[in-house]
Tab-separated table of C-alpha atoms and ligand atoms in Angstrom:
chain	number	residue	atom	x	y	z
A	219	UNK	CA	3.637	-2.906	27.171
A	220	UNK	CA	0.580	-1.440	28.883
A	221	UNK	CA	-2.958	-2.018	27.624
A	222	UNK	CA	-3.198	1.432	26.065
A	223	UNK	CA	-0.094	1.183	23.898
A	224	UNK	CA	-0.977	-2.348	22.765
A	225	UNK	CA	-4.333	-1.030	21.484
A	226	UNK	CA	-2.534	1.760	19.654
A	227	UNK	CA	-0.172	-0.605	17.892
A	228	UNK	CA	-2.866	-2.992	16.719
A	229	UNK	CA	-3.253	-2.904	12.927
A	230	UNK	CA	-6.245	-0.885	11.813
A	231	UNK	CA	-8.271	-3.864	10.577
A	232	UNK	CA	-8.003	-5.501	13.991
A	233	UNK	CA	-9.066	-2.294	15.698
A	234	UNK	CA	-12.149	-2.371	13.493
A	235	UNK	CA	-12.903	-5.983	14.404
A	236	UNK	CA	-11.787	-7.533	11.103
A	237	UNK	CA	-9.723	-10.719	11.246
A	238	UNK	CA	-6.594	-11.258	9.142
A	239	UNK	CA	-8.542	-13.734	7.015
A	240	UNK	CA	-11.360	-11.250	6.410
A	241	UNK	CA	-9.086	-8.463	5.320
A	242	UNK	CA	-7.273	-10.803	2.916
A	243	UNK	CA	-10.624	-12.011	1.580
A	244	UNK	CA	-11.655	-8.399	1.022
A	245	UNK	CA	-8.587	-7.838	-1.137
A	246	UNK	CA	-9.203	-11.046	-3.098
A	247	UNK	CA	-12.714	-9.867	-3.965
A	248	UNK	CA	-11.315	-6.531	-5.112
A	249	UNK	CA	-8.947	-8.210	-7.542
A	250	UNK	CA	-11.597	-10.687	-8.665
A	251	UNK	CA	-14.039	-7.867	-9.440
A	252	UNK	CA	-11.354	-5.906	-11.297
A	253	UNK	CA	-10.333	-8.895	-13.412
A	254	UNK	CA	-13.938	-9.792	-14.197
A	255	UNK	CA	-14.592	-6.234	-15.277
A	256	UNK	CA	-11.486	-6.038	-17.465
A	257	UNK	CA	-12.519	-9.302	-19.099
A	258	UNK	CA	-16.014	-7.980	-19.837
A	259	UNK	CA	-14.521	-4.905	-21.523
A	260	UNK	CA	-12.409	-7.207	-23.703
A	261	UNK	CA	-15.341	-9.487	-24.479
A	262	UNK	CA	-17.378	-6.508	-25.628
A	263	UNK	CA	-14.566	-5.267	-27.849
A	264	UNK	CA	-14.226	-8.766	-29.293
A	265	UNK	CA	-17.926	-8.723	-30.184
A	266	UNK	CA	-18.763	-11.578	-27.825
A	267	UNK	CA	-21.050	-9.604	-25.524
A	268	UNK	CA	-23.140	-6.582	-26.398
A	269	UNK	CA	-22.525	-4.104	-23.673
A	270	UNK	CA	-20.719	-3.526	-20.412
A	271	UNK	CA	-20.923	-0.800	-17.782
A	272	UNK	CA	-17.708	-0.941	-15.831
A	273	UNK	CA	-17.189	-0.534	-12.091
A	274	UNK	CA	-13.418	-0.112	-12.384
A	275	UNK	CA	-12.233	2.317	-9.714
A	276	UNK	CA	-15.236	1.675	-7.470
A	277	UNK	CA	-14.578	-1.883	-6.270
A	278	UNK	CA	-12.735	-0.899	-3.088
A	279	UNK	CA	-15.687	0.918	-1.556
A	280	UNK	CA	-18.203	-1.611	-2.839
A	281	UNK	CA	-16.466	-4.588	-1.266
A	282	UNK	CA	-15.590	-2.855	1.979
A	283	UNK	CA	-19.242	-1.864	2.376
A	284	UNK	CA	-20.414	-5.434	1.744
A	285	UNK	CA	-18.119	-6.711	4.508
A	286	UNK	CA	-19.619	-4.217	6.964
A	287	UNK	CA	-23.171	-5.475	6.374
A	288	UNK	CA	-24.831	-8.686	7.453
A	289	UNK	CA	-24.302	-10.612	4.241
A	290	UNK	CA	-26.633	-13.377	5.401
A	291	UNK	CA	-29.643	-11.234	6.338
A	292	UNK	CA	-29.628	-7.633	5.094
A	293	UNK	CA	-31.353	-6.493	1.876
A	294	UNK	CA	-29.346	-4.985	-0.951
A	295	UNK	CA	-30.327	-2.561	-3.701
A	296	UNK	CA	-27.142	-2.065	-5.685
A	297	UNK	CA	-26.766	0.025	-8.844
A	298	UNK	CA	-25.299	-0.940	-12.203
A	299	UNK	CA	-21.589	-0.569	-11.367
A	300	UNK	CA	-21.753	-2.726	-8.228
A	301	UNK	CA	-20.082	-5.876	-9.568
A	302	UNK	CA	-17.685	-5.941	-6.616
A	303	UNK	CA	-20.561	-5.579	-4.193
A	304	UNK	CA	-22.701	-8.374	-5.624
A	305	UNK	CA	-19.689	-10.695	-5.775
A	306	UNK	CA	-18.904	-9.998	-2.135
A	307	UNK	CA	-22.458	-10.891	-1.108
A	308	UNK	CA	-22.304	-14.163	-3.015
A	309	UNK	CA	-23.024	-13.775	-6.722
A	310	UNK	CA	-20.708	-16.118	-8.600
A	311	UNK	CA	-18.529	-15.435	-11.615
A	312	UNK	CA	-20.537	-17.923	-13.623
A	313	UNK	CA	-23.802	-16.151	-12.755
A	314	UNK	CA	-22.330	-12.812	-13.767
A	315	UNK	CA	-20.971	-14.235	-17.019
A	316	UNK	CA	-24.399	-15.720	-17.800
A	317	UNK	CA	-25.766	-12.224	-17.370
A	318	UNK	CA	-23.070	-10.653	-19.569
A	319	UNK	CA	-23.941	-13.159	-22.308
A	320	UNK	CA	-27.723	-12.643	-21.757
A	321	UNK	CA	-28.281	-16.353	-21.269
A	322	UNK	CA	-31.382	-18.007	-19.864
A	323	UNK	CA	-29.516	-19.041	-16.699
A	324	UNK	CA	-28.708	-15.428	-15.739
A	325	UNK	CA	-30.046	-15.189	-12.168
A	326	UNK	CA	-30.608	-11.459	-12.479
A	327	UNK	CA	-33.259	-11.592	-15.165
A	328	UNK	CA	-32.809	-14.659	-17.366
A	329	UNK	CA	-31.069	-12.468	-19.930
A	330	UNK	CA	-33.987	-10.054	-20.129
A	331	UNK	CA	-32.492	-6.937	-18.549
A	332	UNK	CA	-29.314	-5.105	-19.486
A	333	UNK	CA	-26.223	-6.399	-17.680
A	334	UNK	CA	-25.592	-4.699	-14.351
A	335	UNK	CA	-29.251	-4.847	-13.380
A	336	UNK	CA	-28.685	-7.154	-10.481
A	337	UNK	CA	-31.316	-9.222	-8.745
A	338	UNK	CA	-31.214	-12.419	-6.713
A	339	UNK	CA	-33.831	-13.734	-4.338
A	340	UNK	CA	-31.261	-16.108	-2.848
A	341	UNK	CA	-28.908	-13.227	-2.015
A	342	UNK	CA	-31.653	-10.690	-1.114
A	343	UNK	CA	-30.566	-8.446	-3.954
A	344	UNK	CA	-33.644	-6.536	-5.033
A	345	UNK	CA	-33.988	-6.206	-8.769
A	346	UNK	CA	-33.668	-2.686	-10.127
A	347	UNK	CA	-34.745	-0.921	-13.268
A	348	UNK	CA	-32.940	1.411	-15.658
A	349	UNK	CA	-34.305	4.824	-14.615
A	350	UNK	CA	-31.599	5.848	-12.170
A	351	UNK	CA	-32.397	6.192	-8.439
A	352	UNK	CA	-35.687	4.297	-8.514
A	353	UNK	CA	-33.912	1.863	-6.166
A	354	UNK	CA	-33.757	4.529	-3.422
A	355	UNK	CA	-37.484	4.625	-2.554
A	356	UNK	CA	-37.556	0.833	-2.985
A	357	UNK	CA	-34.809	0.511	-0.361
A	358	UNK	CA	-36.758	2.790	1.948
A	359	UNK	CA	-39.749	0.468	1.531
A	360	UNK	CA	-37.649	-2.534	2.521
A	361	UNK	CA	-36.426	-0.637	5.579
A	362	UNK	CA	-40.006	0.241	6.511
A	363	UNK	CA	-40.921	-3.444	6.286
A	364	UNK	CA	-37.961	-4.359	8.509
A	365	UNK	CA	-39.071	-1.791	11.088
A	366	UNK	CA	-42.698	-2.932	11.010
A	367	UNK	CA	-41.625	-6.553	11.401
A	368	UNK	CA	-39.169	-5.573	14.161
A	369	UNK	CA	-36.270	-7.287	12.397
A	370	UNK	CA	-32.727	-6.214	13.223
A	371	UNK	CA	-31.701	-5.901	9.580
A	372	UNK	CA	-30.972	-3.011	7.266
A	373	UNK	CA	-31.494	-2.204	3.645
A	374	UNK	CA	-28.495	-0.888	1.803
A	375	UNK	CA	-28.754	1.106	-1.403
A	376	UNK	CA	-26.202	2.664	-3.746
A	377	UNK	CA	-26.429	5.228	-6.544
A	378	UNK	CA	-24.247	7.717	-8.371
A	379	UNK	CA	-23.846	11.373	-7.445
A	380	UNK	CA	-25.545	12.446	-10.693
A	381	UNK	CA	-28.543	10.333	-9.769
A	382	UNK	CA	-28.729	11.990	-6.362
A	383	UNK	CA	-30.264	14.987	-8.134
A	384	UNK	CA	-33.347	12.975	-9.090
A	385	UNK	CA	-36.581	13.469	-7.141
A	386	UNK	CA	-36.631	9.835	-5.989
A	387	UNK	CA	-33.490	10.445	-3.941
A	388	UNK	CA	-35.039	13.339	-2.034
A	389	UNK	CA	-38.397	11.675	-1.484
A	390	UNK	CA	-36.723	8.500	-0.279
A	391	UNK	CA	-34.378	10.272	2.126
A	392	UNK	CA	-37.117	12.480	3.513
A	393	UNK	CA	-39.433	9.563	4.244
A	394	UNK	CA	-36.592	7.546	5.793
A	395	UNK	CA	-35.643	10.517	7.998
A	396	UNK	CA	-39.211	11.092	9.189
A	397	UNK	CA	-39.731	7.403	9.972
A	398	UNK	CA	-36.161	6.800	11.279
A	399	UNK	CA	-35.805	3.757	9.059
A	400	UNK	CA	-32.917	1.247	9.068
A	401	UNK	CA	-31.508	2.157	5.664
A	402	UNK	CA	-28.011	3.047	4.531
A	403	UNK	CA	-27.743	5.315	1.493
A	404	UNK	CA	-24.320	5.085	-0.113
A	405	UNK	CA	-23.478	7.463	-2.938
A	406	UNK	CA	-20.630	6.241	-5.153
A	407	UNK	CA	-19.394	9.678	-6.143
A	408	UNK	CA	-17.233	8.883	-9.166
A	409	UNK	CA	-17.195	12.531	-10.268
A	410	UNK	CA	-19.009	12.063	-13.573
A	411	UNK	CA	-22.552	11.491	-14.752
A	412	UNK	CA	-21.765	10.180	-18.236
A	413	UNK	CA	-19.985	13.238	-19.718
A	414	UNK	CA	-21.027	15.751	-17.063
A	415	UNK	CA	-18.309	16.481	-14.485
A	416	UNK	CA	-19.174	16.970	-10.856
A	417	UNK	CA	-18.781	20.763	-10.947
A	418	UNK	CA	-21.611	20.961	-13.492
A	419	UNK	CA	-23.852	18.596	-11.541
A	420	UNK	CA	-23.763	19.848	-7.971
A	421	UNK	CA	-23.715	23.300	-6.392
A	422	UNK	CA	-23.044	21.805	-2.969
A	423	UNK	CA	-22.068	18.422	-1.586
A	424	UNK	CA	-24.225	15.294	-1.672
A	425	UNK	CA	-23.275	14.456	1.932
A	426	UNK	CA	-24.584	17.782	3.278
A	427	UNK	CA	-28.098	16.963	2.113
A	428	UNK	CA	-28.483	14.462	4.963
A	429	UNK	CA	-28.728	17.320	7.448
A	430	UNK	CA	-31.823	18.616	5.686
A	431	UNK	CA	-33.506	15.269	6.214
A	432	UNK	CA	-32.541	14.983	9.855
A	433	UNK	CA	-29.870	12.317	9.916
A	434	UNK	CA	-26.070	12.111	9.662
A	435	UNK	CA	-24.107	12.396	6.445
A	436	UNK	CA	-20.545	11.106	6.249
A	437	UNK	CA	-18.041	11.668	3.479
A	438	UNK	CA	-15.354	9.028	3.125
A	439	UNK	CA	-12.423	8.257	0.833
A	440	UNK	CA	-13.844	5.470	-1.324
A	441	UNK	CA	-10.330	4.239	-2.123
A	442	UNK	CA	-9.699	3.507	1.542
A	443	UNK	CA	-11.289	0.118	2.202
A	444	UNK	CA	-10.919	0.184	5.965
A	445	UNK	CA	-12.420	3.657	6.317
A	446	UNK	CA	-15.393	2.662	4.172
A	447	UNK	CA	-15.800	-0.476	6.274
A	448	UNK	CA	-15.716	1.621	9.446
A	449	UNK	CA	-18.367	4.129	8.386
A	450	UNK	CA	-20.740	1.536	6.913
A	451	UNK	CA	-20.404	-0.585	10.044
A	452	UNK	CA	-21.253	2.421	12.227
A	453	UNK	CA	-24.205	3.246	9.991
A	454	UNK	CA	-25.458	-0.320	10.348
A	455	UNK	CA	-25.131	-0.149	14.148
A	456	UNK	CA	-27.166	3.055	14.217
A	457	UNK	CA	-29.808	1.574	11.936
A	458	UNK	CA	-30.360	-1.641	13.892
A	459	UNK	CA	-30.510	0.318	17.150
A	460	UNK	CA	-33.450	2.358	15.892
A	461	UNK	CA	-31.407	5.506	15.306
A	462	UNK	CA	-32.402	5.787	11.651
A	463	UNK	CA	-30.675	6.218	8.311
A	464	UNK	CA	-27.206	7.404	7.332
A	465	UNK	CA	-26.099	8.961	4.059
A	466	UNK	CA	-22.545	8.077	3.082
A	467	UNK	CA	-20.773	9.789	0.207
A	468	UNK	CA	-17.830	7.663	-0.895
A	469	UNK	CA	-15.414	9.687	-3.022
A	470	UNK	CA	-13.864	7.846	-5.961
A	471	UNK	CA	-13.253	8.222	-9.679
A	472	UNK	CA	-14.778	6.465	-12.660
A	473	UNK	CA	-11.592	5.123	-14.234
A	474	UNK	CA	-13.275	3.661	-17.305
A	475	UNK	CA	-15.598	5.332	-19.781
A	476	UNK	CA	-19.278	5.549	-18.781
A	477	UNK	CA	-20.015	2.395	-20.753
A	478	UNK	CA	-18.673	0.515	-23.745
A	479	UNK	CA	-20.700	2.954	-25.894
A	480	UNK	CA	-18.835	5.992	-24.562
A	481	UNK	CA	-15.656	7.755	-25.680
A	482	UNK	CA	-14.615	9.493	-22.477
A	483	UNK	CA	-11.675	11.281	-24.043
A	484	UNK	CA	-14.200	13.490	-25.837
A	485	UNK	CA	-14.867	15.247	-22.517
A	486	UNK	CA	-11.903	14.549	-20.188
A	487	UNK	CA	-8.154	14.261	-20.619
A	488	UNK	CA	-5.975	11.203	-20.405
A	489	UNK	CA	-3.813	13.077	-17.873
A	490	UNK	CA	-6.781	13.450	-15.554
A	491	UNK	CA	-7.570	9.738	-15.812
A	492	UNK	CA	-3.904	8.785	-15.284
A	493	UNK	CA	-3.725	10.984	-12.181
A	494	UNK	CA	-6.689	9.134	-10.712
A	495	UNK	CA	-5.227	5.695	-11.425
A	496	UNK	CA	-2.581	6.634	-8.833
A	497	UNK	CA	-5.331	6.771	-6.181
A	498	UNK	CA	-6.737	3.315	-6.976
A	499	UNK	CA	-7.657	1.559	-3.727
A	500	UNK	CA	-6.646	-1.952	-4.818
A	501	UNK	CA	-2.832	-1.535	-4.787
A	502	UNK	CA	-3.267	0.431	-1.552
A	503	UNK	CA	-4.969	-2.542	0.044
A	504	UNK	CA	-2.270	-4.872	-1.267
A	505	UNK	CA	0.466	-2.688	0.280
A	506	UNK	CA	-1.408	-2.639	3.587
A	507	UNK	CA	-1.562	-6.443	3.638
A	508	UNK	CA	2.110	-6.834	2.725
A	509	UNK	CA	3.101	-4.259	5.344
A	510	UNK	CA	1.303	-6.300	8.015
A	511	UNK	CA	2.800	-9.601	6.905
A	512	UNK	CA	-0.515	-10.918	5.576
A	513	UNK	CA	0.356	-11.105	1.890
A	514	UNK	CA	3.280	-11.465	-0.510
A	515	UNK	CA	4.069	-11.029	-4.206
A	516	UNK	CA	4.185	-14.834	-4.502
A	517	UNK	CA	0.695	-15.190	-3.080
A	518	UNK	CA	-0.477	-12.418	-5.365
A	519	UNK	CA	0.828	-14.225	-8.433
A	520	UNK	CA	-0.772	-17.491	-7.368
A	521	UNK	CA	-4.090	-15.717	-6.762
A	522	UNK	CA	-3.991	-14.077	-10.202
A	523	UNK	CA	-3.425	-17.469	-11.829
A	524	UNK	CA	-6.347	-18.918	-9.926
A	525	UNK	CA	-8.588	-16.021	-10.982
A	526	UNK	CA	-7.620	-16.501	-14.642
A	527	UNK	CA	-8.697	-20.127	-14.367
A	528	UNK	CA	-11.973	-19.198	-12.635
A	529	UNK	CA	-12.701	-16.652	-15.361
A	530	UNK	CA	-11.957	-19.199	-18.065
A	531	UNK	CA	-14.321	-21.730	-16.470
A	532	UNK	CA	-17.096	-19.169	-16.003
A	533	UNK	CA	-16.673	-17.918	-19.546
A	534	UNK	CA	-16.841	-21.390	-21.039
A	535	UNK	CA	-19.913	-22.261	-19.008
A	536	UNK	CA	-21.688	-19.034	-20.011
A	537	UNK	CA	-20.760	-19.247	-23.682
A	538	UNK	CA	-22.026	-22.800	-23.870
A	539	UNK	CA	-25.285	-22.102	-21.994
A	540	UNK	CA	-28.621	-21.750	-23.842
A	541	UNK	CA	-30.264	-18.435	-24.701
A	542	UNK	CA	-33.763	-17.738	-23.408
A	543	UNK	CA	-36.536	-19.062	-25.656
A	544	UNK	CA	-38.129	-16.381	-27.858
A	545	UNK	CA	-41.585	-17.502	-26.727
A	546	UNK	CA	-40.626	-16.695	-23.107
A	547	UNK	CA	-40.349	-12.977	-23.903
A	548	UNK	CA	-43.696	-12.168	-22.338
A	549	UNK	CA	-43.116	-14.223	-19.184
A	550	UNK	CA	-43.335	-12.084	-16.016
A	551	UNK	CA	-44.693	-9.168	-18.041
A	552	UNK	CA	-48.391	-9.996	-18.054
A	553	UNK	CA	-50.063	-12.075	-15.371
A	554	UNK	CA	-51.190	-15.461	-16.600
A	555	UNK	CA	-54.710	-16.595	-16.007
A	556	UNK	CA	-55.066	-17.635	-12.413
A	557	UNK	CA	-52.187	-15.400	-11.253
A	558	UNK	CA	-54.253	-12.255	-10.662
B	263	TPP	C1	-34.072	8.849	-14.872
B	263	TPP	C2	-32.906	8.595	-15.785
B	263	TPP	N1	-32.344	9.622	-16.451
B	263	TPP	C3	-31.297	9.422	-17.268
B	263	TPP	C4	-30.794	8.161	-17.450
B	263	TPP	C5	-29.603	7.922	-18.352
B	263	TPP	N2	-28.436	7.696	-17.524
B	263	TPP	C6	-27.975	6.457	-17.270
B	263	TPP	S1	-26.638	6.457	-16.294
B	263	TPP	C7	-26.626	8.131	-16.195
B	263	TPP	C8	-25.565	8.856	-15.405
B	263	TPP	C9	-25.708	8.673	-13.967
B	263	TPP	O1	-24.613	9.256	-13.334
B	263	TPP	P1	-24.290	8.925	-11.838
B	263	TPP	O2	-25.539	8.884	-11.050
B	263	TPP	O3	-23.244	9.843	-11.365
B	263	TPP	O4	-23.781	7.426	-11.888
B	263	TPP	P2	-22.468	6.849	-12.624
B	263	TPP	O5	-22.942	6.372	-13.971
B	263	TPP	O6	-21.493	7.965	-12.704
B	263	TPP	O7	-22.002	5.737	-11.795
B	263	TPP	C10	-27.664	8.672	-16.921
B	263	TPP	C11	-27.920	10.113	-17.071
B	263	TPP	C12	-31.424	7.091	-16.748
B	263	TPP	N3	-30.975	5.857	-16.836
B	263	TPP	N4	-32.454	7.360	-15.916
B	264	MG	MG1	-21.237	9.483	-11.235
């Protein structure tokens, strides 16, 4: 076999520089995120937790993107559906359960914010607030700091396609384009903004807006983990080489309702949702691994058992953990004497 044909026959993950172990780990995170999310939906229905905003259908892109970043050094500004992403950069099941139960030990906010408002100094996840897209200019600020300090790191920010119509998106992208900042903007286009379908939100395409700000825009199938990995990795390379930002539009579908307070069948059909389940990236990834001899049904079963146990442990720990003290409500809101 000559060198050329051996390159051609290499599995795609190897061509992209991912080891067998990494691609298997990617899949494990996808299933872990899915199972955590399903459990949260059940917990909310059982009245154990108040609220959940699901990321089901979006995990594939989230986790693939995380693997393409420097998970030890980059800065992350995820949005509320990014459970898969935060898990892949190191947030534990127990931490996420503490957040779901609004317990004092929740690393995101000590139970003060809604769930899904991620934040962790340890993991360089920058806390976000509820008005959508405010994280975009924040991410641009982190990228400006990285450039000023001459650090070869990037800031990575996600948001929905509905949110990309907010002013913050445009201001952030414009500034990043002018300053050629090391920031990756990733739009998780799940085709709905609560009840508003994509055709009523956008006259054009999110990805095409990048051109107006002077940097590349790339649209990718968000259910294709390896493609998402490839484009985010390229965007990171550009960013750390001083070539500026990239806007990525990852196409996917919000398989669950907007939140546990939403009845999605009031504005979309079950048939439409069922059609989109067929495009789910998780079984696709599983088939890829099996096809390349990296996985089996037996290993899948064993992994699912292990995840059930991990969820049980995290759940027990979170349920048994203390709530924040009422008198701590004003902590971090007003500066104490001596802090100003
Ligand atoms: C500035 C602002 N306007 C409205 C809302 C209420 N809101 C929360 S999520 C959401 C939909 C956002 O849709 P999209 O950006 O597509 O993200 P998705 O929820 O689909 O992931 C809206 C309107 C908000 N949080 N902030
Ligand atoms: Mg959306």
